[in-house]
Short mmCIF file of C-alpha atoms in Angstrom, two decimals:
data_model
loop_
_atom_site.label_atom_id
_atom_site.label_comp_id
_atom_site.label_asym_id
_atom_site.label_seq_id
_atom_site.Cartn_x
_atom_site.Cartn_y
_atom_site.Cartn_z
CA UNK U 91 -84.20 7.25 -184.47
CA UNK U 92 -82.32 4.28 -183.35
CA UNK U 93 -79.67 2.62 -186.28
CA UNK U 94 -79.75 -1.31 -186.48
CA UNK U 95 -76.37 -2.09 -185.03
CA UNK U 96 -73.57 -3.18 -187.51
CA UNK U 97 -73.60 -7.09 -188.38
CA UNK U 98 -70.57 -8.34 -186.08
CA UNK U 99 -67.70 -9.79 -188.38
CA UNK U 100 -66.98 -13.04 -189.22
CA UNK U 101 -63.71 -13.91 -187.31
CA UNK U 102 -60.92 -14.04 -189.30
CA UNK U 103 -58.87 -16.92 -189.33
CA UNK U 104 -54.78 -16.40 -189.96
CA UNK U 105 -54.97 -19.17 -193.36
CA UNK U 106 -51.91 -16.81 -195.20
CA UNK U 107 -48.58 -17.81 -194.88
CA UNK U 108 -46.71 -14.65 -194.56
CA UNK U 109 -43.42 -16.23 -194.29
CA UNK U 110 -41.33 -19.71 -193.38
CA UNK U 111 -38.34 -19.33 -191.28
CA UNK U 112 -35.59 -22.02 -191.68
CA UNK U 113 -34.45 -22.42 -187.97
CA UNK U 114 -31.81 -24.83 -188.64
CA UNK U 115 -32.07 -26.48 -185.36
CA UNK U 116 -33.01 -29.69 -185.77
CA UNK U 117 -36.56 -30.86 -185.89
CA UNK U 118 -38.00 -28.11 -184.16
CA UNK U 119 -39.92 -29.46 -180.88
CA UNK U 120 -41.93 -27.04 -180.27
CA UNK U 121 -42.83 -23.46 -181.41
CA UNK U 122 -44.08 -20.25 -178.97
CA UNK U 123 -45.21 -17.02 -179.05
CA UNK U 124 -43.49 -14.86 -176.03
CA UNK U 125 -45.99 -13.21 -173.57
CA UNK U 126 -46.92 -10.25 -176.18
CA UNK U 127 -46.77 -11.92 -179.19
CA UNK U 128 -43.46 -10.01 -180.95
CA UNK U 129 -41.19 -12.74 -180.47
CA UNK U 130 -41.16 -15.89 -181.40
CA UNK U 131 -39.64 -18.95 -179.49
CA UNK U 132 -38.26 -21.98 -181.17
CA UNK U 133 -36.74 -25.70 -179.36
CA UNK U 134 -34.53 -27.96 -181.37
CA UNK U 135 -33.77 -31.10 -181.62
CA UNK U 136 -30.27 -29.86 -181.90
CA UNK U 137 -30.06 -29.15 -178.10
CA UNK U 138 -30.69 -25.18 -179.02
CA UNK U 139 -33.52 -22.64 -177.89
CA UNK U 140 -33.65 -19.75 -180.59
CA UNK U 141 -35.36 -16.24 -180.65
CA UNK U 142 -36.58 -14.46 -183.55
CA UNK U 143 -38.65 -11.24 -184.10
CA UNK U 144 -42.18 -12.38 -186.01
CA UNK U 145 -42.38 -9.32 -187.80
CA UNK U 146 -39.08 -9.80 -189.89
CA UNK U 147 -38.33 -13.66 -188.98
CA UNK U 148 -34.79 -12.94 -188.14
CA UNK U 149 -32.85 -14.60 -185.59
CA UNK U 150 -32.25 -12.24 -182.62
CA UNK U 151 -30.67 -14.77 -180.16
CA UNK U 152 -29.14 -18.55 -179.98
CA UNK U 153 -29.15 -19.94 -176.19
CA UNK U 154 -27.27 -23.16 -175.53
CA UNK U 155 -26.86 -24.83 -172.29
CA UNK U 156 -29.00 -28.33 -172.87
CA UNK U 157 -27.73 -31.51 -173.34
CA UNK U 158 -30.11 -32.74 -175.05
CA UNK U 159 -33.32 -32.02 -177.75
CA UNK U 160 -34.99 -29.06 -176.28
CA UNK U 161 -39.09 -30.00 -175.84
CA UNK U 162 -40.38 -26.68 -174.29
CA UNK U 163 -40.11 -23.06 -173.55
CA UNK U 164 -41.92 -20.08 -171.85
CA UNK U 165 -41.04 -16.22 -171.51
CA UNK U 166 -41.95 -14.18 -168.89
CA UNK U 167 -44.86 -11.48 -168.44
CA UNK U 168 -41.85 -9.08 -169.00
CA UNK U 169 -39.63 -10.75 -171.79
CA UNK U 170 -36.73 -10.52 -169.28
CA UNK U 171 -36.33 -14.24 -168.72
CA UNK U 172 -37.18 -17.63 -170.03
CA UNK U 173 -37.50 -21.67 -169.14
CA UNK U 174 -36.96 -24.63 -171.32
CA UNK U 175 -36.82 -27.89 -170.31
CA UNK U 176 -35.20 -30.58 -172.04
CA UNK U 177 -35.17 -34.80 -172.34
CA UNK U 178 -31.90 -34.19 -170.10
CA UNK U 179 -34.07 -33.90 -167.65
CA UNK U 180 -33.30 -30.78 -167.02
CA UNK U 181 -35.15 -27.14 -166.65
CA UNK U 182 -33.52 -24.03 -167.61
CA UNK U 183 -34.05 -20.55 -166.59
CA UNK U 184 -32.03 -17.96 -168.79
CA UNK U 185 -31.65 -14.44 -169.02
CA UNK U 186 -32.95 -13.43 -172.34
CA UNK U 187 -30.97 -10.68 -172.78
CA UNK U 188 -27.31 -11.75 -172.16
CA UNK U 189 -28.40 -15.27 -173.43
CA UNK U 190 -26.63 -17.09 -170.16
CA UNK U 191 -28.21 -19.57 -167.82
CA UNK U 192 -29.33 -18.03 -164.77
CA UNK U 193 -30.32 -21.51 -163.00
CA UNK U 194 -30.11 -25.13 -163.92
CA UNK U 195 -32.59 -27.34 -162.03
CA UNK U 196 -32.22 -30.83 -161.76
CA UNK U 197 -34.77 -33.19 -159.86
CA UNK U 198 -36.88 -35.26 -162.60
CA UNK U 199 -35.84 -38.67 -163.04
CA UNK U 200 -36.94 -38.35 -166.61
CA UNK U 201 -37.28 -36.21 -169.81
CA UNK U 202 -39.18 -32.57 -168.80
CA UNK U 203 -42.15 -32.23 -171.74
CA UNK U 204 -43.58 -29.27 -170.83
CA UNK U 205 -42.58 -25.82 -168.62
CA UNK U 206 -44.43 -22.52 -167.97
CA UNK U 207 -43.85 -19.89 -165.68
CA UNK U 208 -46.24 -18.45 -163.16
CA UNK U 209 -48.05 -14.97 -164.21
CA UNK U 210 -45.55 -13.07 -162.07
CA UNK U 211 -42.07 -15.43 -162.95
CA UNK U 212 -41.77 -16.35 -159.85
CA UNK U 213 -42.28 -19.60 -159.83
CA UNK U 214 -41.58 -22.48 -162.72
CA UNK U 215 -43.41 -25.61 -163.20
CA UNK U 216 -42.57 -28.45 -164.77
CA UNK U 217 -44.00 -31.90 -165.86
CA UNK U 218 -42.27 -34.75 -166.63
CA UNK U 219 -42.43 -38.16 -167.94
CA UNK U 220 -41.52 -39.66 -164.25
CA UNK U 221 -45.58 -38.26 -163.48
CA UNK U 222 -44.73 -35.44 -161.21
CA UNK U 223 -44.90 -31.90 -161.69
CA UNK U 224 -41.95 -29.99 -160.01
CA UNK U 225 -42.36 -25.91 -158.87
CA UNK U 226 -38.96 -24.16 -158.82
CA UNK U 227 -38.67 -21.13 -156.85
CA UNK U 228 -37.20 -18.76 -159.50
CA UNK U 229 -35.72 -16.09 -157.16
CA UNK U 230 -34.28 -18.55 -154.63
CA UNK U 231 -30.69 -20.11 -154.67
CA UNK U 232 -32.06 -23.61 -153.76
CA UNK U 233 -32.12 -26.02 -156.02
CA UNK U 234 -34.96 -28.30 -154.96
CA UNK U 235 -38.56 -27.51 -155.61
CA UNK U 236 -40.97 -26.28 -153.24
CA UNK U 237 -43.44 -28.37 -154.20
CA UNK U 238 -43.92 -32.21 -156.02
CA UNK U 239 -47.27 -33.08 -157.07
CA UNK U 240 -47.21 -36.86 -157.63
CA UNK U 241 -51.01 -37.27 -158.29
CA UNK U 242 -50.65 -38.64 -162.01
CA UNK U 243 -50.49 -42.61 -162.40
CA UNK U 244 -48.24 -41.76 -165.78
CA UNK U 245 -46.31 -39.20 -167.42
CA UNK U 246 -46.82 -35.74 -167.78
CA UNK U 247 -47.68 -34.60 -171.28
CA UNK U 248 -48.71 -31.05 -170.70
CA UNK U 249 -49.49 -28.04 -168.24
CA UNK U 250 -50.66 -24.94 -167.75
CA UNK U 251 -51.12 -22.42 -165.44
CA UNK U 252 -53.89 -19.75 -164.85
CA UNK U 253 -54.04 -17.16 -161.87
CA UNK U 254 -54.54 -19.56 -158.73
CA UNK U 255 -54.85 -22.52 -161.28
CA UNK U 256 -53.11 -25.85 -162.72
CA UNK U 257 -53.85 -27.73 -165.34
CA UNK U 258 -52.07 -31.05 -165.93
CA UNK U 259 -52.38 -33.57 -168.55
CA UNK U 260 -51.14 -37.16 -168.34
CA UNK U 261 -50.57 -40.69 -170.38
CA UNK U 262 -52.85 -42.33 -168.09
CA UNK U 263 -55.91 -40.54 -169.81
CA UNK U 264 -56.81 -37.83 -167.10
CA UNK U 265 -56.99 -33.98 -166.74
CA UNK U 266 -56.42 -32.79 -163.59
CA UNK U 267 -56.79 -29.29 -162.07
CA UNK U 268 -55.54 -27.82 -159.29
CA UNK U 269 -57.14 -24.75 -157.62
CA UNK U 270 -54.07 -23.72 -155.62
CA UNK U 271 -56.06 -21.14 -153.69
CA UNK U 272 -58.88 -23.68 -152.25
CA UNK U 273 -56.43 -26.45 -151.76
CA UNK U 274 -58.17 -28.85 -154.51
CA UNK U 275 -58.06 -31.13 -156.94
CA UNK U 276 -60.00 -31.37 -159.67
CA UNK U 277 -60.20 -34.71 -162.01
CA UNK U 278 -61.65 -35.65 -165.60
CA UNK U 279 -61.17 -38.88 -166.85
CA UNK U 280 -60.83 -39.40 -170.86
CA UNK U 281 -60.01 -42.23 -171.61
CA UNK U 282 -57.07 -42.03 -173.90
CA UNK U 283 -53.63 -40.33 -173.62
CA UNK U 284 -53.52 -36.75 -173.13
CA UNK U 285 -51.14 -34.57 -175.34
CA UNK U 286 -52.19 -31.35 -174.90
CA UNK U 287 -54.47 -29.40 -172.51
CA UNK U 288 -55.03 -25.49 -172.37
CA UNK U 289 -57.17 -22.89 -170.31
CA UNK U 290 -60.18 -20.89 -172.67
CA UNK U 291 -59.23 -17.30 -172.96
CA UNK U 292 -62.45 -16.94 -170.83
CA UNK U 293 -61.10 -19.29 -168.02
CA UNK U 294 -64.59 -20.89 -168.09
CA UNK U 295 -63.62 -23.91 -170.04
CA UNK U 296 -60.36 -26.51 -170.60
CA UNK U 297 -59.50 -28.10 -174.11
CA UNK U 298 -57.34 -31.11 -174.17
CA UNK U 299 -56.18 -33.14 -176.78
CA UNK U 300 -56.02 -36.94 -176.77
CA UNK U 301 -54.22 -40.15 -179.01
CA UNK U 302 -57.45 -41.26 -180.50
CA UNK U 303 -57.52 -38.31 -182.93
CA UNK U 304 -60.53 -36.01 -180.37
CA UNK U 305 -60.18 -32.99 -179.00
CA UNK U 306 -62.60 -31.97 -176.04
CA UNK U 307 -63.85 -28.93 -174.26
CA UNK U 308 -65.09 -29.49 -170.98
CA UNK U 309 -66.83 -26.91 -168.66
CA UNK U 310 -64.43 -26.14 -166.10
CA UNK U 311 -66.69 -25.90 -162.86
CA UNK U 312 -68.61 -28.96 -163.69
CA UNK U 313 -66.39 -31.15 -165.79
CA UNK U 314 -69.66 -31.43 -168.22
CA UNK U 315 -68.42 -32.30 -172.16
CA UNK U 316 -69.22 -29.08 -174.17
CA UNK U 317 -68.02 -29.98 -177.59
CA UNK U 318 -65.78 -32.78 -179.26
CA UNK U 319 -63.88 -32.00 -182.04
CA UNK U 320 -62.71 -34.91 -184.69
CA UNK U 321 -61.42 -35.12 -187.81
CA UNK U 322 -57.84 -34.62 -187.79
CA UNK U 323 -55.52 -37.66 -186.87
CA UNK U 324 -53.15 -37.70 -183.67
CA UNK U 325 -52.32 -41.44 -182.67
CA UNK U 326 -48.62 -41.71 -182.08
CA UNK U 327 -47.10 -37.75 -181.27
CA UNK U 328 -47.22 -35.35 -179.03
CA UNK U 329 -49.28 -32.96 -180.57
CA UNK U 330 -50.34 -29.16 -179.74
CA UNK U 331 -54.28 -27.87 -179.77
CA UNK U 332 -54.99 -24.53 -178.39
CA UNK U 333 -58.30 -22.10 -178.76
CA UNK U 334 -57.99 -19.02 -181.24
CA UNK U 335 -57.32 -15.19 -179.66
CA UNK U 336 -61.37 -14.42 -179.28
CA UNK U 337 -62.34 -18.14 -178.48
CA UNK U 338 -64.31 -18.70 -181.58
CA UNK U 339 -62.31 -21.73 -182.64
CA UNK U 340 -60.77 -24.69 -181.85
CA UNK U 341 -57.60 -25.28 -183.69
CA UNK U 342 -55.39 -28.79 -183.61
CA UNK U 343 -52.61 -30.01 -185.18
CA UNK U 344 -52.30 -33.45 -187.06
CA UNK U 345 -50.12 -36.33 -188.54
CA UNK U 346 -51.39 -35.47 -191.81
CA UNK U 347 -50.09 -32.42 -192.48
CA UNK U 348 -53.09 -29.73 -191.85
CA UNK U 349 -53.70 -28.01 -188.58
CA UNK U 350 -57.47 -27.95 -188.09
CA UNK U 351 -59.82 -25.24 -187.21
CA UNK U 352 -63.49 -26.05 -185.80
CA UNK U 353 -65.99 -23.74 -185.15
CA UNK U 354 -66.02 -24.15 -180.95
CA UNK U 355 -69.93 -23.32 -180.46
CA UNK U 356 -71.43 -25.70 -183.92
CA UNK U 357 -68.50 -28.15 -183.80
CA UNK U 358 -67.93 -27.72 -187.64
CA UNK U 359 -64.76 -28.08 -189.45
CA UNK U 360 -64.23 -24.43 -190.42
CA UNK U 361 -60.51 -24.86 -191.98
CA UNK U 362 -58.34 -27.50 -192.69
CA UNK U 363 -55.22 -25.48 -193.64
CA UNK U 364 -52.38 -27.07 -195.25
CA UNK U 365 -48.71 -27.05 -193.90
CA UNK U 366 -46.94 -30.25 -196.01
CA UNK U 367 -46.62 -33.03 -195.98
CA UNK U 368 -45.56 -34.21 -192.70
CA UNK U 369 -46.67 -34.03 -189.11
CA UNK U 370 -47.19 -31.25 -187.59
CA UNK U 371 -45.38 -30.72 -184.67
CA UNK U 372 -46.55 -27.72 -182.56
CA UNK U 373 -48.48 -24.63 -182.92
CA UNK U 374 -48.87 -21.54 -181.25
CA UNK U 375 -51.44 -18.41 -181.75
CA UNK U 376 -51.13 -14.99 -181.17
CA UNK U 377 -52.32 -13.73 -177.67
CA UNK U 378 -53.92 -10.79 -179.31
CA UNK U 379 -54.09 -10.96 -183.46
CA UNK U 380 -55.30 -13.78 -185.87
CA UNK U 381 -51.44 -14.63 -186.26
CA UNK U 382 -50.46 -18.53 -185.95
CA UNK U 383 -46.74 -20.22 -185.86
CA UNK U 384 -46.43 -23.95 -186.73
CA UNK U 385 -43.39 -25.94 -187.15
CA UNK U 386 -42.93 -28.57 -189.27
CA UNK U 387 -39.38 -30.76 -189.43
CA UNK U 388 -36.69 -27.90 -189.02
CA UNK U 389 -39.13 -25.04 -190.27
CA UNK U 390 -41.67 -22.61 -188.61
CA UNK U 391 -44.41 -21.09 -190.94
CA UNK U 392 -46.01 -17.86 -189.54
CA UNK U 393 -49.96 -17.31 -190.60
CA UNK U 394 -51.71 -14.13 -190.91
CA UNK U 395 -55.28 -13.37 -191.59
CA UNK U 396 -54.48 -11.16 -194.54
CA UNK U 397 -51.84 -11.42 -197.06
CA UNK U 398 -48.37 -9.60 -196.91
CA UNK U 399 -46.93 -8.42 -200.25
CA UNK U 400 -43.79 -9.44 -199.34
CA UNK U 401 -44.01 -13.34 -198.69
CA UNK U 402 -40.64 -14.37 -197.60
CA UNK U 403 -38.75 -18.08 -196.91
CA UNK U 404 -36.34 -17.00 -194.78
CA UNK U 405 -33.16 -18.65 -194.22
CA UNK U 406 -31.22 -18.07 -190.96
CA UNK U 407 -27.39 -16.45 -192.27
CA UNK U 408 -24.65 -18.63 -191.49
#
């Protein structure tokens, strides 16, 4: 006798803020999870790249070495190392452990908006708002990059990388991917400027974000439009989107305050979670757990799908 399978389970979405850390850097730039989801990463305006743990929201580690408002950061597969970049127009790789900077890397003739590492660290990328995209060598002692790609007519917003893949967002409306294994280049046109662009957890699809308030998931092999996602508003920053741990939703940030979940397959507005009552800024969700970070001005609320009894605002000690 064969037993009707169990219903699956509604996925749940991280609406509970568990606690708000104070990270008295600035406006905070931009907000990360690290590669397993136990730290968290934070870039201020304040020239300053923090570390905290998520579980207790305390500050584990200050690293200075930017000259000006930090605007991105990535940690390694194995927490041993991070990059930031910086509207210095620099990129940073540090050792996370003693805190120092291993390399500095100059090149960009403009301010560095986004950074990521390879899967293995060895190689960081970087995409500026002078259109190219610069990869650093990260166990070599030069200092110039092994490789410029100048394809974008504007700046860079946003990249990331996947395996043998690159995807790059610009101003001048486009997503373009590289396949670095086949030697290609891969373009979508969308009209308006890109701020954000991400891979699917699947690596079947890209989401990008756009400044006339629309997400979009296109079909990676054939570029074809798979769902748009509106509602939220995102005209004048650079704002974050990303897709949730299992792919179910779409989540985006917004000048009004919310970040916004929609349901990826119907399209629906399935949340519209409230931060305040400015923009916000960046957001980041777990790689494994319903857990989401935003930031917000010079805080960074962390979201859990069930409540914690012990709700904290945390303040970092002077």
């Amino acid at each position: 006798m064969a037993f009707p399978q169990p219903r699956p389970q509604a996925p749940q979405l991280p609406q509970h803020l568990l606690r708000t850390i104070e990270c008295q850097q600035g406006a905070v730039r931009a907000v990360r999870f690290n590669a397993d989801g136990n730290y968290v990463l934070t870039c201020g305006s304040d020239k300053s790249l923090k570390l905290w743990s998520m579980s207790r929201g305390t500050l584990l580690k200050t690293y200075t070495g930017h000259g000006y408002e930090v605007l991105d950061v990535d940690s390694s597969y194995d927490n041993s190392q991070l990059c930031s970049c910086s509207s210095d127009k620099t990129v940073i790789l540090w050792d996370v452990a003693s805190g120092q900077v291993t390399r500095k890397l100059r090149g960009h003739a403009g301010k560095v908006n986004c950074v990521q590492f390879n899967e293995e660290a060895t190689v960081m990328l970087s995409g500026s708002i002078d259109g190219t995209v610069r990869c650093w060598d990260t166990r070599s002692r030069r200092y110039e990059p092994i490789q410029i790609l100048d394809e974008a007519q504007d700046g860079i917003s946003s990249l990331k990388v996947s395996e043998h893949e690159l995807l790059i967002g610009s101003v001048d409306g486009r997503v373009r991917r590289y396949d670095l294994r086949m030697g290609q280049l891969h373009v979508d046109f969308i009209g308006s400027p890109i701020t954000c662009v991400c891979f699917s957890r699947d690596g079947q699809c890209t989401l990008s974000s756009s400044l006339d308030s629309t997400v979009r998931l296109l079909d990676k092999s054939s570029g074809e439009m798979l769902g748009e996602y509106s509602g939220h508003v995102n005209k004048g920053y650079k704002l974050d989107c990303c897709l949730s741990d299992k792919d179910t939703h779409v989540l985006s940030c917004s000048e009004d305050g919310h970040v916004y979940f929609w349901d990826l397959v119907e399209g629906s507005l399935t949340l519209k979670l409230p931060v305040g009552k400015a923009v916000v800024q960046s957001l980041s969700f777990h790689p494994t757990e319903p857990r989401l970070l935003t930031s917000m001005e010079g805080h960074v609320q962390v979201w859990g799908a069930e409540p914690e009894d012990n709700c904290t605002y945390l303040q970092e000690e002077k």
